[in-house]
Amino acid sequence: MINWGIIGLGNMGQNFASAISETNNSNLVGVASLDKNKIKNFINKFNYKNIKIYNNYEDIIKDKSINAIYIATLNNTHFNLIKRCSENNKNILCEKPLTLNYSEAIKVSEYVSKYNVIIYEGFAYRSHPQTKIIQEIFINELGEIINIQSSFGFKVSKVKPESRLFNKKLGGGAILDVGCYPLSLLNFLYKNNNQYKFLNAYGSFTQTNVEDYAEAEIEIDNKVKCQIKVSFKENYENKTIIEGKKGKLIINETWLPGKKTTLEISQGVSYYKKLVNSDLSLYANQIEMVSDNFEKNKKDDKFLVNINDSLSIMKNLSIWSELIKK
């Protein structure tokens, strides 16, 4: 049984607190927030008995009854929290993006290595049963892959400079906030030993100097063409289409798969739908898989984003971000 602490009680922290009750190997011991109203709302919303409540981060990190920390705070706080968790030998699940840039990610990898802690980045879709089936179809039914198209976009009605999405100091911008998703999928299909080349990159900026839209064309291993795009300006379908010489796969709910999802597969004139069922909710799947890895002291899992995956994703995020500034 892994005893968890949550740092940050925004939407993601509350999602974690709700989902952990579905698991068999995870227990919520404590929560921490600097916002007294969020603590009050959490206590009123969740009927957790004997849970420890902290109004600072240092005490929950030092709590010896807690094995693992879920970091659900703003992007710009991740680096220091990962450092402190590492120094106190706490295994970590950190919400995406891991850090603000590639150089920070390298330092993070040094910390977790030095203190021998396990860290995974919170791309919950990776631990959903759908992802295993995607991998099987990708390997067995599509043939040589030619093209991948993937997007993540949602419309934000108003640019609020103080919002985490649009405030540069808080790690705002479409590339950092949601661009990590399509890059994480490419990372799942083509690991670190594959060659990535950015052929084109485009984007637009808000008055706060962060991207509200970006796209890129990437070539992997000099043969697989990939088109990825993200936006705060439009509601995209958020689908992924993978085309091979033998067939095509459409992932209808790439990033937020529910308990019932559908994949579409076509091979020539043949077409069928694959229904995927999950016993657990999206975030419960992630918590249970991460806790299982923590119990087994397992630092690598192809259905989770480990530190090496995070480095690869962050490196490509940084390249993408720099390219659209030119």
mmCIF file of C-alpha atoms in Angstrom:
data_model
loop_
_atom_site.group_PDB
_atom_site.id
_atom_site.type_symbol
_atom_site.label_atom_id
_atom_site.label_comp_id
_atom_site.label_asym_id
_atom_site.label_seq_id
_atom_site.Cartn_x
_atom_site.Cartn_y
_atom_site.Cartn_z
ATOM 1 C CA MET A 1 0.000 0.000 0.000
ATOM 2 C CA ILE A 2 1.367 3.393 -1.004
ATOM 3 C CA ASN A 3 0.561 6.281 1.332
ATOM 4 C CA TRP A 4 0.123 9.440 -0.746
ATOM 5 C CA GLY A 5 0.287 13.135 -0.087
ATOM 6 C CA ILE A 6 -1.152 15.747 -2.467
ATOM 7 C CA ILE A 7 0.503 19.124 -2.942
ATOM 8 C CA GLY A 8 -1.944 21.546 -4.551
ATOM 9 C CA LEU A 9 -5.732 21.408 -4.225
ATOM 10 C CA GLY A 10 -6.869 22.812 -7.566
ATOM 11 C CA ASN A 11 -8.813 20.743 -10.086
ATOM 12 C CA MET A 12 -6.107 18.126 -10.576
ATOM 13 C CA GLY A 13 -5.495 17.695 -6.857
ATOM 14 C CA GLN A 14 -9.218 17.182 -6.334
ATOM 15 C CA ASN A 15 -9.389 14.716 -9.229
ATOM 16 C CA PHE A 16 -6.626 12.720 -7.580
ATOM 17 C CA ALA A 17 -8.363 12.773 -4.195
ATOM 18 C CA SER A 18 -11.598 11.562 -5.772
ATOM 19 C CA ALA A 19 -10.012 8.822 -7.882
ATOM 20 C CA ILE A 20 -7.719 7.305 -5.253
ATOM 21 C CA SER A 21 -10.704 5.728 -3.487
ATOM 22 C CA GLU A 22 -11.203 3.455 -6.533
ATOM 23 C CA THR A 23 -7.781 1.858 -6.141
ATOM 24 C CA ASN A 24 -6.701 -1.133 -4.064
ATOM 25 C CA ASN A 25 -3.075 -0.184 -3.490
ATOM 26 C CA SER A 26 -3.203 3.522 -2.624
ATOM 27 C CA ASN A 27 -4.163 5.506 0.447
ATOM 28 C CA LEU A 28 -4.470 9.271 0.854
ATOM 29 C CA VAL A 29 -2.721 10.349 4.066
ATOM 30 C CA GLY A 30 -2.293 14.106 3.688
ATOM 31 C CA VAL A 31 -2.937 17.160 1.540
ATOM 32 C CA ALA A 32 -1.256 20.555 1.380
ATOM 33 C CA SER A 33 -2.223 23.940 -0.010
ATOM 34 C CA LEU A 34 -1.106 27.514 0.588
ATOM 35 C CA ASP A 35 -4.677 28.656 -0.044
ATOM 36 C CA LYS A 36 -6.864 28.443 3.080
ATOM 37 C CA ASN A 37 -10.051 28.622 1.015
ATOM 38 C CA LYS A 38 -8.981 25.613 -1.045
ATOM 39 C CA ILE A 39 -8.261 23.684 2.140
ATOM 40 C CA LYS A 40 -11.697 24.606 3.502
ATOM 41 C CA ASN A 41 -13.408 23.606 0.248
ATOM 42 C CA PHE A 42 -11.509 20.311 0.192
ATOM 43 C CA ILE A 43 -12.590 19.446 3.737
ATOM 44 C CA ASN A 44 -16.213 20.264 2.888
ATOM 45 C CA LYS A 45 -16.157 18.306 -0.379
ATOM 46 C CA PHE A 46 -14.361 15.133 0.676
ATOM 47 C CA ASN A 47 -15.315 12.951 3.585
ATOM 48 C CA TYR A 48 -11.802 11.803 4.437
ATOM 49 C CA LYS A 49 -11.362 10.894 8.097
ATOM 50 C CA ASN A 50 -8.060 11.320 9.926
ATOM 51 C CA ILE A 51 -6.436 12.979 6.928
ATOM 52 C CA LYS A 52 -3.566 15.347 7.637
ATOM 53 C CA ILE A 53 -4.035 18.910 6.426
ATOM 54 C CA TYR A 54 -1.019 21.127 5.802
ATOM 55 C CA ASN A 55 -1.008 24.824 4.914
ATOM 56 C CA ASN A 56 2.619 24.619 3.751
ATOM 57 C CA TYR A 57 4.525 22.268 1.472
ATOM 58 C CA GLU A 58 7.608 21.577 3.571
ATOM 59 C CA ASP A 59 5.789 19.710 6.342
ATOM 60 C CA ILE A 60 3.946 17.308 4.063
ATOM 61 C CA ILE A 61 7.189 16.562 2.199
ATOM 62 C CA LYS A 62 8.901 15.737 5.519
ATOM 63 C CA ASP A 63 6.007 13.592 6.810
ATOM 64 C CA LYS A 64 7.553 10.143 7.325
ATOM 65 C CA SER A 65 4.177 8.387 7.082
ATOM 66 C CA ILE A 66 3.887 9.453 3.428
ATOM 67 C CA ASN A 67 5.644 7.350 0.744
ATOM 68 C CA ALA A 68 4.798 9.354 -2.358
ATOM 69 C CA ILE A 69 3.833 12.890 -3.343
ATOM 70 C CA TYR A 70 1.487 13.976 -6.130
ATOM 71 C CA ILE A 71 2.521 17.446 -7.309
ATOM 72 C CA ALA A 72 -0.524 19.289 -8.681
ATOM 73 C CA THR A 73 0.615 22.888 -8.329
ATOM 74 C CA LEU A 74 1.322 25.534 -10.973
ATOM 75 C CA ASN A 75 3.952 24.731 -13.603
ATOM 76 C CA ASN A 76 6.523 27.171 -12.268
ATOM 77 C CA THR A 77 6.602 25.451 -8.844
ATOM 78 C CA HIS A 78 7.357 21.923 -10.074
ATOM 79 C CA PHE A 79 11.143 22.250 -10.154
ATOM 80 C CA ASN A 80 11.619 23.232 -6.499
ATOM 81 C CA LEU A 81 8.994 20.778 -5.250
ATOM 82 C CA ILE A 82 10.620 17.891 -7.111
ATOM 83 C CA LYS A 83 13.961 18.932 -5.619
ATOM 84 C CA ARG A 84 12.582 18.953 -2.054
ATOM 85 C CA CYS A 85 10.701 15.670 -2.520
ATOM 86 C CA SER A 86 13.878 14.064 -3.847
ATOM 87 C CA GLU A 87 15.919 15.336 -0.906
ATOM 88 C CA ASN A 88 13.344 13.771 1.433
ATOM 89 C CA ASN A 89 13.253 10.453 -0.441
ATOM 90 C CA LYS A 90 9.664 10.739 -1.606
ATOM 91 C CA ASN A 91 8.676 9.075 -4.868
ATOM 92 C CA ILE A 92 6.865 11.504 -7.145
ATOM 93 C CA LEU A 93 3.991 11.753 -9.585
ATOM 94 C CA CYS A 94 4.209 15.250 -11.050
ATOM 95 C CA GLU A 95 1.603 16.863 -13.243
ATOM 96 C CA LYS A 96 2.697 17.822 -16.716
ATOM 97 C CA PRO A 97 4.713 19.676 -17.802
ATOM 98 C CA LEU A 98 7.498 18.374 -15.587
ATOM 99 C CA THR A 99 9.369 21.691 -15.674
ATOM 100 C CA LEU A 100 9.353 25.012 -17.523
ATOM 101 C CA ASN A 101 12.177 24.095 -19.904
ATOM 102 C CA TYR A 102 14.719 21.479 -20.904
ATOM 103 C CA SER A 103 17.547 22.810 -18.724
ATOM 104 C CA GLU A 104 15.343 22.516 -15.627
ATOM 105 C CA ALA A 105 14.371 18.987 -16.666
ATOM 106 C CA ILE A 106 18.042 17.974 -16.838
ATOM 107 C CA LYS A 107 18.600 19.269 -13.295
ATOM 108 C CA VAL A 108 15.497 17.390 -12.123
ATOM 109 C CA SER A 109 16.856 14.163 -13.594
ATOM 110 C CA GLU A 110 20.073 14.729 -11.655
ATOM 111 C CA TYR A 111 18.164 15.190 -8.384
ATOM 112 C CA VAL A 112 16.044 12.062 -8.709
ATOM 113 C CA SER A 113 19.117 10.064 -9.713
ATOM 114 C CA LYS A 114 21.192 11.394 -6.809
ATOM 115 C CA TYR A 115 18.529 10.537 -4.226
ATOM 116 C CA ASN A 116 17.378 7.359 -5.999
ATOM 117 C CA VAL A 117 13.705 8.312 -6.122
ATOM 118 C CA ILE A 118 11.191 7.294 -8.769
ATOM 119 C CA ILE A 119 9.367 9.991 -10.706
ATOM 120 C CA TYR A 120 6.602 9.764 -13.288
ATOM 121 C CA GLU A 121 4.986 12.614 -15.194
ATOM 122 C CA GLY A 122 1.198 12.830 -15.106
ATOM 123 C CA PHE A 123 -0.057 11.904 -18.568
ATOM 124 C CA ALA A 124 -3.012 9.881 -17.333
ATOM 125 C CA TYR A 125 -4.071 8.583 -20.779
ATOM 126 C CA ARG A 126 -0.883 6.523 -20.958
ATOM 127 C CA SER A 127 -2.025 4.187 -18.152
ATOM 128 C CA HIS A 128 -5.558 3.710 -19.551
ATOM 129 C CA PRO A 129 -6.254 0.230 -21.034
ATOM 130 C CA GLN A 130 -6.848 1.933 -24.398
ATOM 131 C CA THR A 131 -3.128 2.678 -24.746
ATOM 132 C CA LYS A 132 -2.133 -0.997 -24.625
ATOM 133 C CA ILE A 133 -4.632 -1.778 -27.385
ATOM 134 C CA ILE A 134 -3.342 1.172 -29.428
ATOM 135 C CA GLN A 135 0.144 -0.267 -29.173
ATOM 136 C CA GLU A 136 -1.046 -3.708 -30.331
ATOM 137 C CA ILE A 137 -2.870 -2.241 -33.336
ATOM 138 C CA PHE A 138 0.102 0.013 -34.126
ATOM 139 C CA ILE A 139 2.474 -2.965 -34.204
ATOM 140 C CA ASN A 140 0.282 -5.646 -35.751
ATOM 141 C CA GLU A 141 -2.307 -4.097 -38.072
ATOM 142 C CA LEU A 142 -1.077 -0.893 -39.703
ATOM 143 C CA GLY A 143 2.129 -1.958 -41.422
ATOM 144 C CA GLU A 144 4.900 0.564 -41.975
ATOM 145 C CA ILE A 145 3.762 3.895 -40.529
ATOM 146 C CA ILE A 146 3.582 6.813 -42.959
ATOM 147 C CA ASN A 147 1.789 9.619 -41.172
ATOM 148 C CA ILE A 148 0.563 10.653 -37.708
ATOM 149 C CA GLN A 149 -1.787 13.560 -37.003
ATOM 150 C CA SER A 150 -2.580 14.604 -33.455
ATOM 151 C CA SER A 151 -4.116 17.673 -31.825
ATOM 152 C CA PHE A 152 -5.241 19.110 -28.522
ATOM 153 C CA GLY A 153 -7.210 22.345 -28.572
ATOM 154 C CA PHE A 154 -9.870 24.066 -26.496
ATOM 155 C CA LYS A 155 -11.324 27.541 -26.714
ATOM 156 C CA VAL A 156 -10.605 30.019 -23.946
ATOM 157 C CA SER A 157 -13.087 32.863 -24.270
ATOM 158 C CA LYS A 158 -10.939 35.586 -22.739
ATOM 159 C CA VAL A 159 -7.210 36.107 -22.293
ATOM 160 C CA LYS A 160 -6.645 36.729 -18.595
ATOM 161 C CA PRO A 161 -3.050 37.870 -17.973
ATOM 162 C CA GLU A 162 -3.057 36.486 -14.438
ATOM 163 C CA SER A 163 -4.302 33.044 -15.548
ATOM 164 C CA ARG A 164 -1.893 30.096 -15.461
ATOM 165 C CA LEU A 165 -2.646 29.562 -19.179
ATOM 166 C CA PHE A 166 -1.516 33.039 -20.216
ATOM 167 C CA ASN A 167 0.981 34.120 -17.562
ATOM 168 C CA LYS A 168 4.522 33.452 -18.787
ATOM 169 C CA LYS A 169 5.998 33.402 -15.268
ATOM 170 C CA LEU A 170 3.557 30.656 -14.284
ATOM 171 C CA GLY A 171 4.552 28.523 -17.274
ATOM 172 C CA GLY A 172 1.655 29.486 -19.526
ATOM 173 C CA GLY A 173 1.300 28.995 -23.264
ATOM 174 C CA ALA A 174 -0.252 26.363 -25.507
ATOM 175 C CA ILE A 175 2.998 24.538 -26.251
ATOM 176 C CA LEU A 176 3.954 23.967 -22.631
ATOM 177 C CA ASP A 177 0.419 23.358 -21.360
ATOM 178 C CA VAL A 178 -0.982 21.045 -24.052
ATOM 179 C CA GLY A 179 1.771 20.644 -26.662
ATOM 180 C CA CYS A 180 3.311 18.086 -24.330
ATOM 181 C CA TYR A 181 0.377 15.741 -25.060
ATOM 182 C CA PRO A 182 0.924 15.019 -28.775
ATOM 183 C CA LEU A 183 4.679 14.940 -28.161
ATOM 184 C CA SER A 184 4.142 12.417 -25.364
ATOM 185 C CA LEU A 185 2.182 10.207 -27.774
ATOM 186 C CA LEU A 186 4.967 10.344 -30.352
ATOM 187 C CA ASN A 187 7.359 9.511 -27.528
ATOM 188 C CA PHE A 188 5.260 6.459 -26.662
ATOM 189 C CA LEU A 189 5.287 5.215 -30.251
ATOM 190 C CA TYR A 190 8.890 6.208 -30.993
ATOM 191 C CA LYS A 191 11.247 6.217 -28.030
ATOM 192 C CA ASN A 192 14.415 8.163 -27.317
ATOM 193 C CA ASN A 193 16.592 6.255 -29.757
ATOM 194 C CA ASN A 194 14.503 7.511 -32.663
ATOM 195 C CA GLN A 195 15.530 10.596 -34.618
ATOM 196 C CA TYR A 196 13.187 13.598 -34.519
ATOM 197 C CA LYS A 197 13.488 16.461 -37.010
ATOM 198 C CA PHE A 198 11.285 19.567 -36.948
ATOM 199 C CA LEU A 199 10.506 20.451 -40.584
ATOM 200 C CA ASN A 200 8.165 23.391 -39.911
ATOM 201 C CA ALA A 201 6.680 25.189 -36.928
ATOM 202 C CA TYR A 202 4.082 27.956 -36.718
ATOM 203 C CA GLY A 203 2.267 29.796 -33.979
ATOM 204 C CA SER A 204 0.613 32.958 -32.732
ATOM 205 C CA PHE A 205 1.064 34.905 -29.523
ATOM 206 C CA THR A 206 -1.199 36.744 -27.102
ATOM 207 C CA GLN A 207 -0.499 40.166 -25.618
ATOM 208 C CA THR A 208 1.082 38.337 -22.658
ATOM 209 C CA ASN A 209 3.708 36.896 -25.021
ATOM 210 C CA VAL A 210 2.696 33.247 -24.756
ATOM 211 C CA GLU A 211 1.390 31.073 -27.584
ATOM 212 C CA ASP A 212 -2.362 30.657 -27.968
ATOM 213 C CA TYR A 213 -1.876 28.419 -31.023
ATOM 214 C CA ALA A 214 0.990 26.355 -32.391
ATOM 215 C CA GLU A 215 1.576 23.589 -34.868
ATOM 216 C CA ALA A 216 4.579 21.653 -36.077
ATOM 217 C CA GLU A 217 5.555 19.150 -38.722
ATOM 218 C CA ILE A 218 8.007 16.556 -37.462
ATOM 219 C CA GLU A 219 9.790 13.780 -39.306
ATOM 220 C CA ILE A 220 10.806 10.703 -37.332
ATOM 221 C CA ASP A 221 13.605 8.449 -38.605
ATOM 222 C CA ASN A 222 13.542 10.277 -41.958
ATOM 223 C CA LYS A 223 10.294 8.543 -42.951
ATOM 224 C CA VAL A 224 7.321 9.118 -40.603
ATOM 225 C CA LYS A 225 5.658 12.501 -41.151
ATOM 226 C CA CYS A 226 3.838 13.889 -38.106
ATOM 227 C CA GLN A 227 1.556 16.916 -37.873
ATOM 228 C CA ILE A 228 0.748 18.152 -34.397
ATOM 229 C CA LYS A 229 -1.204 21.234 -33.356
ATOM 230 C CA VAL A 230 -2.462 22.798 -30.140
ATOM 231 C CA SER A 231 -4.671 25.764 -29.364
ATOM 232 C CA PHE A 232 -6.408 27.881 -26.762
ATOM 233 C CA LYS A 233 -8.401 29.536 -29.593
ATOM 234 C CA GLU A 234 -10.397 26.601 -30.994
ATOM 235 C CA ASN A 235 -12.137 23.453 -29.828
ATOM 236 C CA TYR A 236 -10.345 20.736 -31.785
ATOM 237 C CA GLU A 237 -11.683 17.217 -32.138
ATOM 238 C CA ASN A 238 -8.600 16.125 -30.191
ATOM 239 C CA LYS A 239 -8.305 12.966 -32.233
ATOM 240 C CA THR A 240 -5.195 11.139 -33.353
ATOM 241 C CA ILE A 241 -4.955 9.504 -36.781
ATOM 242 C CA ILE A 242 -2.176 7.010 -37.468
ATOM 243 C CA GLU A 243 -1.774 5.903 -41.075
ATOM 244 C CA GLY A 244 0.290 2.931 -42.197
ATOM 245 C CA LYS A 245 0.786 1.151 -45.515
ATOM 246 C CA LYS A 246 -1.670 -1.556 -44.442
ATOM 247 C CA GLY A 247 -4.219 0.351 -42.403
ATOM 248 C CA LYS A 248 -5.371 3.394 -40.470
ATOM 249 C CA LEU A 249 -6.212 3.893 -36.794
ATOM 250 C CA ILE A 250 -8.378 6.717 -35.419
ATOM 251 C CA ILE A 251 -8.171 7.386 -31.688
ATOM 252 C CA ASN A 252 -11.331 9.316 -30.854
ATOM 253 C CA GLU A 253 -10.577 10.097 -27.196
ATOM 254 C CA THR A 254 -6.824 10.395 -27.153
ATOM 255 C CA TRP A 255 -6.212 12.450 -24.017
ATOM 256 C CA LEU A 256 -9.216 11.929 -21.747
ATOM 257 C CA PRO A 257 -10.508 8.403 -22.381
ATOM 258 C CA GLY A 258 -13.451 7.387 -20.234
ATOM 259 C CA LYS A 259 -14.568 3.983 -19.000
ATOM 260 C CA LYS A 260 -15.855 3.186 -22.501
ATOM 261 C CA THR A 261 -13.926 4.390 -25.549
ATOM 262 C CA THR A 262 -13.913 3.515 -29.234
ATOM 263 C CA LEU A 263 -11.050 3.042 -31.680
ATOM 264 C CA GLU A 264 -11.649 2.941 -35.438
ATOM 265 C CA ILE A 265 -9.519 0.688 -37.640
ATOM 266 C CA SER A 266 -9.634 0.448 -41.427
ATOM 267 C CA GLN A 267 -7.632 -1.818 -43.736
ATOM 268 C CA GLY A 268 -8.509 -1.310 -47.398
ATOM 269 C CA VAL A 269 -12.266 -1.889 -47.697
ATOM 270 C CA SER A 270 -12.372 -3.462 -44.250
ATOM 271 C CA TYR A 271 -13.470 -1.326 -41.318
ATOM 272 C CA TYR A 272 -14.287 -2.065 -37.694
ATOM 273 C CA LYS A 273 -14.633 -0.385 -34.317
ATOM 274 C CA LYS A 274 -12.847 -1.606 -31.211
ATOM 275 C CA LEU A 275 -14.621 -0.913 -27.920
ATOM 276 C CA VAL A 276 -12.304 -0.459 -24.946
ATOM 277 C CA ASN A 277 -13.641 -0.923 -21.422
ATOM 278 C CA SER A 278 -11.952 0.240 -18.244
ATOM 279 C CA ASP A 279 -12.933 -0.821 -14.725
ATOM 280 C CA LEU A 280 -11.383 2.306 -13.293
ATOM 281 C CA SER A 281 -11.703 5.993 -14.112
ATOM 282 C CA LEU A 282 -8.900 7.728 -16.004
ATOM 283 C CA TYR A 283 -7.015 9.049 -12.960
ATOM 284 C CA ALA A 284 -7.624 5.921 -10.880
ATOM 285 C CA ASN A 285 -5.888 3.876 -13.592
ATOM 286 C CA GLN A 286 -2.898 6.173 -13.310
ATOM 287 C CA ILE A 287 -2.749 6.135 -9.517
ATOM 288 C CA GLU A 288 -3.006 2.353 -9.340
ATOM 289 C CA MET A 289 -0.312 1.793 -11.979
ATOM 290 C CA VAL A 290 2.064 4.346 -10.462
ATOM 291 C CA SER A 291 1.557 2.927 -6.955
ATOM 292 C CA ASP A 292 2.221 -0.574 -8.260
ATOM 293 C CA ASN A 293 5.506 0.630 -9.744
ATOM 294 C CA PHE A 294 6.447 2.390 -6.517
ATOM 295 C CA GLU A 295 5.764 -0.789 -4.536
ATOM 296 C CA LYS A 296 7.977 -2.770 -6.904
ATOM 297 C CA ASN A 297 10.650 -0.030 -6.975
ATOM 298 C CA LYS A 298 10.202 0.088 -10.759
ATOM 299 C CA LYS A 299 11.552 3.210 -12.473
ATOM 300 C CA ASP A 300 10.505 2.355 -16.009
ATOM 301 C CA ASP A 301 7.129 1.419 -17.467
ATOM 302 C CA LYS A 302 6.227 1.787 -21.135
ATOM 303 C CA PHE A 303 2.710 2.819 -20.160
ATOM 304 C CA LEU A 304 3.926 5.650 -17.940
ATOM 305 C CA VAL A 305 6.142 8.662 -18.621
ATOM 306 C CA ASN A 306 9.421 8.164 -16.742
ATOM 307 C CA ILE A 307 12.240 10.673 -16.332
ATOM 308 C CA ASN A 308 13.931 9.719 -19.623
ATOM 309 C CA ASP A 309 10.629 10.121 -21.475
ATOM 310 C CA SER A 310 10.114 13.481 -19.782
ATOM 311 C CA LEU A 311 13.549 14.653 -20.897
ATOM 312 C CA SER A 312 12.806 13.693 -24.493
ATOM 313 C CA ILE A 313 9.397 15.403 -24.444
ATOM 314 C CA MET A 314 10.762 18.541 -22.790
ATOM 315 C CA LYS A 315 13.627 18.756 -25.269
ATOM 316 C CA ASN A 316 11.184 18.703 -28.186
ATOM 317 C CA LEU A 317 8.886 21.183 -26.435
ATOM 318 C CA SER A 318 11.803 23.587 -26.104
ATOM 319 C CA ILE A 319 12.760 23.164 -29.780
ATOM 320 C CA TRP A 320 9.160 23.768 -30.855
ATOM 321 C CA SER A 321 8.852 26.839 -28.640
ATOM 322 C CA GLU A 322 12.072 28.369 -29.992
ATOM 323 C CA LEU A 323 11.165 27.691 -33.620
ATOM 324 C CA ILE A 324 7.905 29.626 -33.578
ATOM 325 C CA LYS A 325 9.675 32.682 -32.132
ATOM 326 C CA LYS A 326 11.790 33.021 -35.276
#
